[in-house]
């Protein structure tokens, strides 16, 4: 398998075999790191990390992964570059492509990361857009495989706003990997019809299925994995909170939801998560709406079924695999 020179913008661009290869590589790099075996074959190379939205996991994962591989990193924060304001994406791509061996981009529209990739001349990695979150998918799939021992035929239920980056990305990943993806949400939060149709084609090839339903009990019965995400994503206006709380509260991941799933079921969340009152936004929402949690209860979040911190750790190992594979370190 040779992924050298490839961009990593969406899993739509990758075959099932290529995705499995990246997961296997991540598992190998993880095992090596745990054993203290260095893999720093990209010494002397540098990557740029562009963040037009904030981040904890993705930024740290890229930085640690790059440093482990022997590379240097430059972080461009949401306000600290000329991108989009004084300089076009095309010009930015051409400049950074002359200095760096690879570029990570987190921001708004998928078309921006695509444009960056078109002009950079070096691999571009999508660190989250409004429409997709492909590096998160590798971490989620690695975690599922570690916890359940397989991916094929796993029934994964995503509850909440299924039309945004996480819902879309999970539907793409599951349909590529022969899994059974269920979006459980009010109909207006279902993924876009065009993407569903595209993923149905992937599912047909891989032996997976896609189900969109409003019915929580039917959706979560015998599920292997229950996933959710914040109800209001980065870049969305504060005004939507009230509507989201009203419309998505029936789709909160509660102990009752977990009981309806398989006994072996795990809970995943890309994080950050509103499961208690220990955040500023969590407190503001409590003051305004009187609710102590949102997409998941604190009970489920802290339960043994919750693998969210394993999932967070796997961001680093999987991102390392993406960097290593696309820069030809392996
Ligand atoms: N899951 C995720 O992408 O987290 P960050 O926003 O902290 O990078
Ligand atoms: N849907 C969330 C994911 C955060 C990792 C957002 O876009 O803010």
CSV table of C-alpha atoms and ligand atoms in Angstrom, one decimal:
chain,number,residue,atom,x,y,z
A,1,UNK,CA,0.0,0.0,0.0
A,2,UNK,CA,1.5,3.4,-1.0
A,3,UNK,CA,-0.3,6.6,0.1
A,4,UNK,CA,2.7,8.8,-0.4
A,5,UNK,CA,1.7,12.3,-1.7
A,6,UNK,CA,-2.0,11.7,-1.1
A,7,UNK,CA,-4.2,14.3,0.6
A,8,UNK,CA,-6.5,13.3,3.5
A,9,UNK,CA,-9.6,15.4,3.0
A,10,UNK,CA,-12.4,12.9,3.4
A,11,UNK,CA,-12.7,9.1,3.7
A,12,UNK,CA,-14.8,9.3,0.5
A,13,UNK,CA,-11.4,9.4,-1.3
A,14,UNK,CA,-10.1,6.2,0.3
A,15,UNK,CA,-10.9,2.6,-0.4
A,16,UNK,CA,-11.8,0.1,2.4
A,17,UNK,CA,-8.4,-1.4,2.1
A,18,UNK,CA,-6.6,1.9,2.4
A,19,UNK,CA,-8.6,2.8,5.5
A,20,UNK,CA,-7.9,-0.6,7.1
A,21,UNK,CA,-4.2,-0.1,6.2
A,22,UNK,CA,-4.2,3.3,8.0
A,23,UNK,CA,-5.8,1.7,11.1
A,24,UNK,CA,-3.3,-1.2,11.0
A,25,UNK,CA,-0.4,1.3,10.7
A,26,UNK,CA,-1.9,3.4,13.6
A,27,UNK,CA,-2.1,0.2,15.8
A,28,UNK,CA,1.5,-0.6,14.9
A,29,UNK,CA,2.7,3.0,15.7
A,30,UNK,CA,0.8,2.9,19.0
A,31,UNK,CA,2.3,-0.4,20.0
A,32,UNK,CA,5.8,0.9,19.2
A,33,UNK,CA,5.2,4.1,21.2
A,34,UNK,CA,4.0,2.0,24.2
A,35,UNK,CA,7.2,-0.1,23.9
A,36,UNK,CA,9.4,3.0,23.7
A,37,UNK,CA,10.5,2.2,20.1
A,38,UNK,CA,11.0,5.5,18.3
A,39,UNK,CA,9.8,6.0,14.8
A,40,UNK,CA,11.3,9.3,13.8
A,41,UNK,CA,12.1,8.7,10.2
A,42,UNK,CA,10.7,12.2,9.2
A,43,UNK,CA,13.5,14.0,10.9
A,44,UNK,CA,14.2,17.4,9.3
A,45,UNK,CA,10.7,17.8,7.8
A,46,UNK,CA,8.1,20.4,8.9
A,47,UNK,CA,4.4,20.7,8.8
A,48,UNK,CA,2.0,23.7,9.2
A,49,UNK,CA,-1.1,23.4,11.3
A,50,UNK,CA,-3.8,25.9,10.4
A,51,UNK,CA,-6.6,26.3,12.8
A,52,UNK,CA,-9.4,28.8,11.9
A,53,UNK,CA,-11.4,27.2,14.7
A,54,UNK,CA,-10.2,26.2,18.2
A,55,UNK,CA,-9.0,22.8,19.2
A,56,UNK,CA,-7.5,20.7,22.0
A,57,UNK,CA,-7.2,17.2,20.7
A,58,UNK,CA,-6.6,17.7,17.0
A,59,UNK,CA,-3.9,20.3,17.5
A,60,UNK,CA,-2.1,18.3,20.3
A,61,UNK,CA,-2.5,15.1,18.2
A,62,UNK,CA,-0.8,16.7,15.2
A,63,UNK,CA,1.9,18.3,17.3
A,64,UNK,CA,2.8,15.2,19.3
A,65,UNK,CA,2.6,12.9,16.3
A,66,UNK,CA,4.8,15.2,14.3
A,67,UNK,CA,7.4,15.5,17.1
A,68,UNK,CA,7.4,11.8,17.6
A,69,UNK,CA,8.1,11.4,13.9
A,70,UNK,CA,11.0,13.8,14.3
A,71,UNK,CA,9.3,16.7,12.6
A,72,UNK,CA,8.9,20.4,13.3
A,73,UNK,CA,5.5,22.1,13.5
A,74,UNK,CA,4.2,25.6,13.0
A,75,UNK,CA,0.8,26.5,14.5
A,76,UNK,CA,-1.3,29.2,12.9
A,77,UNK,CA,-4.1,30.1,15.3
A,78,UNK,CA,-7.6,31.3,14.4
A,79,UNK,CA,-6.5,34.9,14.4
A,80,UNK,CA,-2.8,34.8,13.8
A,81,UNK,CA,-2.5,34.5,10.0
A,82,UNK,CA,-3.5,36.4,6.9
A,83,UNK,CA,-5.6,33.5,5.6
A,84,UNK,CA,-8.8,34.6,4.0
A,85,UNK,CA,-8.6,38.2,5.3
A,86,UNK,CA,-5.6,39.6,3.5
A,87,UNK,CA,-4.5,36.5,1.5
A,88,UNK,CA,-6.4,34.1,-0.6
A,89,UNK,CA,-6.5,30.3,0.1
A,90,UNK,CA,-4.7,29.8,-3.2
A,91,UNK,CA,-1.8,32.1,-2.4
A,92,UNK,CA,-1.6,30.8,1.2
A,93,UNK,CA,-1.3,27.2,-0.2
A,94,UNK,CA,1.4,28.2,-2.7
A,95,UNK,CA,3.4,29.9,0.1
A,96,UNK,CA,3.1,27.1,2.7
A,97,UNK,CA,3.7,24.4,0.1
A,98,UNK,CA,7.2,26.0,-0.5
A,99,UNK,CA,8.1,25.8,3.2
A,100,UNK,CA,6.4,22.7,4.6
A,101,UNK,CA,6.1,19.0,3.7
A,102,UNK,CA,2.5,18.9,4.7
A,103,UNK,CA,-0.4,21.1,5.8
A,104,UNK,CA,-3.2,20.5,8.3
A,105,UNK,CA,-6.3,22.7,8.0
A,106,UNK,CA,-9.2,23.1,10.4
A,107,UNK,CA,-11.9,25.5,9.4
A,108,UNK,CA,-15.2,26.1,7.8
A,109,UNK,CA,-16.3,24.8,4.3
A,110,UNK,CA,-14.9,21.6,2.9
A,111,UNK,CA,-14.3,23.6,-0.4
A,112,UNK,CA,-11.6,25.6,1.5
A,113,UNK,CA,-9.5,22.5,2.4
A,114,UNK,CA,-10.1,21.2,-1.1
A,115,UNK,CA,-8.8,24.5,-2.6
A,116,UNK,CA,-5.8,24.4,-0.2
A,117,UNK,CA,-5.0,20.9,-1.4
A,118,UNK,CA,-5.3,21.9,-5.1
A,119,UNK,CA,-2.6,24.5,-4.8
A,120,UNK,CA,-0.3,23.4,-2.0
A,121,UNK,CA,1.7,20.8,-3.9
A,122,UNK,CA,2.2,18.9,-0.7
A,123,UNK,CA,-0.3,16.6,1.2
A,124,UNK,CA,-3.1,18.5,3.0
A,125,UNK,CA,-4.9,16.9,5.9
A,126,UNK,CA,-8.5,17.9,7.0
A,127,UNK,CA,-8.5,18.6,10.7
A,128,UNK,CA,-12.3,19.3,10.7
A,129,UNK,CA,-14.6,21.2,8.4
A,130,UNK,CA,-18.3,21.9,8.7
A,131,UNK,CA,-19.0,18.9,6.6
A,132,UNK,CA,-16.4,16.3,7.6
A,133,UNK,CA,-14.0,15.2,10.3
A,134,UNK,CA,-11.9,12.3,8.7
A,135,UNK,CA,-9.0,12.1,11.2
A,136,UNK,CA,-11.6,11.7,14.0
A,137,UNK,CA,-13.0,8.7,12.1
A,138,UNK,CA,-9.7,6.8,12.1
A,139,UNK,CA,-9.6,7.3,15.9
A,140,UNK,CA,-13.2,6.2,16.3
A,141,UNK,CA,-12.7,3.1,14.2
A,142,UNK,CA,-9.5,2.1,15.9
A,143,UNK,CA,-11.2,2.5,19.3
A,144,UNK,CA,-14.1,0.3,18.1
A,145,UNK,CA,-11.8,-2.3,16.8
A,146,UNK,CA,-9.8,-2.4,20.0
A,147,UNK,CA,-12.9,-2.6,22.2
A,148,UNK,CA,-15.1,-4.9,20.1
A,149,UNK,CA,-12.5,-6.8,18.2
A,150,UNK,CA,-14.0,-6.1,14.8
A,151,UNK,CA,-15.6,-3.4,12.6
A,152,UNK,CA,-17.5,-5.5,10.1
A,153,UNK,CA,-21.2,-5.7,10.9
A,154,UNK,CA,-20.9,-3.4,13.9
A,155,UNK,CA,-24.1,-1.5,14.5
A,156,UNK,CA,-23.2,2.1,15.2
A,157,UNK,CA,-25.9,4.6,16.2
A,158,UNK,CA,-25.3,8.3,16.0
A,159,UNK,CA,-27.7,10.4,18.1
A,160,UNK,CA,-28.1,14.2,17.6
A,161,UNK,CA,-27.3,16.6,14.8
A,162,UNK,CA,-26.5,14.0,12.1
A,163,UNK,CA,-26.3,16.5,9.2
A,164,UNK,CA,-23.0,18.1,10.5
A,165,UNK,CA,-19.4,17.0,10.4
A,166,UNK,CA,-19.6,14.1,12.8
A,167,UNK,CA,-22.8,12.6,11.5
A,168,UNK,CA,-21.6,12.8,7.9
A,169,UNK,CA,-18.1,11.5,8.7
A,170,UNK,CA,-19.5,8.5,10.7
A,171,UNK,CA,-21.9,7.7,7.9
A,172,UNK,CA,-19.0,7.7,5.4
A,173,UNK,CA,-16.7,5.7,7.6
A,174,UNK,CA,-19.3,3.1,8.5
A,175,UNK,CA,-20.5,2.6,4.9
A,176,UNK,CA,-16.9,2.1,3.7
A,177,UNK,CA,-16.2,-0.5,6.4
A,178,UNK,CA,-19.2,-2.8,6.1
A,179,UNK,CA,-20.8,-1.4,9.3
A,180,UNK,CA,-24.4,-0.7,10.0
A,181,UNK,CA,-24.8,3.1,10.5
A,182,UNK,CA,-28.0,4.5,12.1
A,183,UNK,CA,-28.6,8.2,12.3
A,184,UNK,CA,-31.1,8.7,15.1
A,185,UNK,CA,-32.5,12.3,15.1
A,186,UNK,CA,-35.5,14.4,14.1
A,187,UNK,CA,-35.9,14.2,10.4
A,188,UNK,CA,-34.5,17.8,9.8
A,189,UNK,CA,-31.2,16.7,11.3
A,190,UNK,CA,-30.7,13.8,8.9
A,191,UNK,CA,-27.6,13.9,6.7
A,192,UNK,CA,-28.1,15.5,3.2
A,193,UNK,CA,-29.9,13.2,0.7
A,194,UNK,CA,-27.0,13.4,-1.8
A,195,UNK,CA,-24.4,12.2,0.8
A,196,UNK,CA,-26.8,9.4,2.0
A,197,UNK,CA,-27.1,8.2,-1.6
A,198,UNK,CA,-23.4,8.2,-2.1
A,199,UNK,CA,-22.9,6.3,1.2
A,200,UNK,CA,-25.5,3.8,0.2
A,201,UNK,CA,-23.4,3.0,-2.8
A,202,UNK,CA,-20.3,2.4,-0.5
A,203,UNK,CA,-22.5,0.3,1.8
A,204,UNK,CA,-23.6,-1.8,-1.1
A,205,UNK,CA,-20.0,-2.6,-1.9
A,206,UNK,CA,-18.9,-3.2,1.7
A,207,UNK,CA,-21.9,-5.1,3.0
A,208,UNK,CA,-23.0,-2.3,5.3
A,209,UNK,CA,-26.3,-0.5,5.7
A,210,UNK,CA,-27.6,3.0,6.4
A,211,UNK,CA,-30.7,3.7,8.4
A,212,UNK,CA,-32.2,7.1,9.2
A,213,UNK,CA,-34.8,7.1,12.0
A,214,UNK,CA,-36.5,9.3,14.5
A,215,UNK,CA,-37.3,6.3,16.8
A,216,UNK,CA,-34.8,6.1,19.7
A,217,UNK,CA,-35.9,2.7,21.0
A,218,UNK,CA,-35.8,1.0,17.6
A,219,UNK,CA,-32.5,2.7,16.7
A,220,UNK,CA,-30.6,1.8,19.8
A,221,UNK,CA,-31.9,-1.7,20.4
A,222,UNK,CA,-28.9,-4.1,20.2
A,223,UNK,CA,-26.5,-1.4,19.2
A,224,UNK,CA,-22.8,-2.0,19.5
A,225,UNK,CA,-21.7,1.6,19.6
A,226,UNK,CA,-23.7,4.7,20.7
A,227,UNK,CA,-22.2,8.0,19.5
A,228,UNK,CA,-23.1,11.6,19.9
A,229,UNK,CA,-21.6,15.1,19.6
A,230,UNK,CA,-22.4,18.6,20.8
A,231,UNK,CA,-25.7,20.0,19.7
A,232,UNK,CA,-24.3,23.3,18.5
A,233,UNK,CA,-21.0,23.1,16.6
A,234,UNK,CA,-18.2,25.6,16.3
A,235,UNK,CA,-19.1,28.5,14.0
A,236,UNK,CA,-22.9,28.2,14.6
A,237,UNK,CA,-24.7,31.2,16.1
A,238,UNK,CA,-25.7,31.2,19.8
A,239,UNK,CA,-29.3,31.8,18.8
A,240,UNK,CA,-29.7,28.1,17.8
A,241,UNK,CA,-29.1,26.7,21.3
A,242,UNK,CA,-32.8,27.0,22.4
A,243,UNK,CA,-34.1,25.2,19.3
A,244,UNK,CA,-31.4,22.5,19.5
A,245,UNK,CA,-32.1,21.8,23.2
A,246,UNK,CA,-35.8,21.6,22.5
A,247,UNK,CA,-35.5,19.4,19.5
A,248,UNK,CA,-32.6,17.2,20.5
A,249,UNK,CA,-33.2,16.5,24.1
A,250,UNK,CA,-35.2,13.3,23.2
A,251,UNK,CA,-32.0,12.2,21.6
A,252,UNK,CA,-29.7,12.6,24.6
A,253,UNK,CA,-27.6,9.5,25.4
A,254,UNK,CA,-28.9,8.4,28.8
A,255,UNK,CA,-28.5,5.3,30.9
A,256,UNK,CA,-31.8,4.1,29.5
A,257,UNK,CA,-30.5,4.4,25.9
A,258,UNK,CA,-27.4,2.4,26.9
A,259,UNK,CA,-29.5,-0.3,28.6
A,260,UNK,CA,-31.4,-0.7,25.3
A,261,UNK,CA,-28.1,-1.3,23.5
A,262,UNK,CA,-26.1,-4.5,23.7
A,263,UNK,CA,-24.5,-5.3,27.1
A,264,UNK,CA,-21.1,-5.1,25.4
A,265,UNK,CA,-22.0,-1.7,23.8
A,266,UNK,CA,-19.6,1.2,24.1
A,267,UNK,CA,-20.2,5.0,24.1
A,268,UNK,CA,-18.1,7.3,22.0
A,269,UNK,CA,-18.0,11.1,21.7
A,270,UNK,CA,-15.4,13.1,19.8
A,271,UNK,CA,-15.3,15.6,22.6
A,272,UNK,CA,-15.5,18.3,23.9
A,273,UNK,CA,-18.7,17.3,25.6
A,274,UNK,CA,-21.4,19.1,27.7
A,275,UNK,CA,-22.1,16.4,30.4
A,276,UNK,CA,-21.8,18.6,33.5
A,277,UNK,CA,-21.6,22.1,34.7
A,278,UNK,CA,-17.8,22.4,34.7
A,279,UNK,CA,-17.6,24.5,31.5
A,280,UNK,CA,-18.5,28.1,30.9
A,281,UNK,CA,-21.0,27.3,28.2
A,282,UNK,CA,-22.4,24.5,30.3
A,283,UNK,CA,-23.0,27.0,33.2
A,284,UNK,CA,-24.5,29.6,30.9
A,285,UNK,CA,-26.9,27.1,29.4
A,286,UNK,CA,-27.9,26.0,33.0
A,287,UNK,CA,-28.6,29.6,33.9
A,288,UNK,CA,-30.7,30.1,30.8
A,289,UNK,CA,-32.5,26.7,30.4
A,290,UNK,CA,-32.0,25.0,33.7
A,291,UNK,CA,-30.4,21.8,32.3
A,292,UNK,CA,-27.3,20.2,33.8
A,293,UNK,CA,-26.2,18.2,30.8
A,294,UNK,CA,-26.9,18.1,27.1
A,295,UNK,CA,-26.1,15.4,24.5
A,296,UNK,CA,-25.0,12.8,27.2
A,297,UNK,CA,-25.6,12.5,30.9
A,298,UNK,CA,-22.7,12.6,33.3
A,299,UNK,CA,-23.6,9.1,34.3
A,300,UNK,CA,-23.1,7.6,30.9
A,301,UNK,CA,-20.0,9.8,30.2
A,302,UNK,CA,-18.3,8.5,33.3
A,303,UNK,CA,-19.5,4.9,33.0
A,304,UNK,CA,-17.3,1.9,32.2
A,305,UNK,CA,-19.0,1.7,28.8
A,306,UNK,CA,-17.7,5.1,27.9
A,307,UNK,CA,-14.4,4.9,25.9
A,308,UNK,CA,-14.1,8.6,25.1
A,309,UNK,CA,-10.6,9.0,26.6
A,310,UNK,CA,-9.3,5.9,24.7
A,311,UNK,CA,-10.8,7.5,21.6
A,312,UNK,CA,-9.1,10.8,22.4
A,313,UNK,CA,-5.7,9.1,22.8
A,314,UNK,CA,-6.2,7.4,19.5
A,315,UNK,CA,-6.5,10.7,17.7
A,316,UNK,CA,-2.7,11.0,18.1
A,317,UNK,CA,-1.8,7.4,17.0
A,318,UNK,CA,-4.1,7.6,13.9
A,319,UNK,CA,-3.0,11.1,12.9
A,320,UNK,CA,0.6,9.9,13.2
A,321,UNK,CA,-0.4,7.1,10.7
A,322,UNK,CA,-1.8,9.6,8.3
A,323,UNK,CA,1.2,11.8,8.4
A,324,UNK,CA,3.6,8.9,8.1
A,325,UNK,CA,1.7,7.3,5.2
A,326,UNK,CA,1.2,10.4,3.1
A,327,UNK,CA,4.7,11.6,3.6
A,328,UNK,CA,6.2,8.3,2.7
A,329,UNK,CA,7.7,7.5,6.1
A,330,UNK,CA,6.5,3.9,5.9
B,1,LIG,N1,-12.5,15.9,18.7
B,1,LIG,C1,-11.9,17.0,18.3
B,1,LIG,O1,-11.7,17.3,17.2
B,1,LIG,O2,-11.4,17.8,19.4
B,1,LIG,P1,-10.8,19.2,19.3
B,1,LIG,O3,-11.8,20.2,18.8
B,1,LIG,O4,-10.3,19.5,20.7
B,1,LIG,O5,-9.6,19.1,18.3
B,2,LIG,N1,-19.4,19.0,15.6
B,2,LIG,C1,-18.3,19.6,16.5
B,2,LIG,C2,-17.2,18.7,16.5
B,2,LIG,C3,-16.0,19.1,17.4
B,2,LIG,C4,-14.8,18.2,17.4
B,2,LIG,C5,-17.9,20.9,15.9
B,2,LIG,O1,-17.8,21.1,14.7
B,2,LIG,O2,-17.8,21.9,16.7
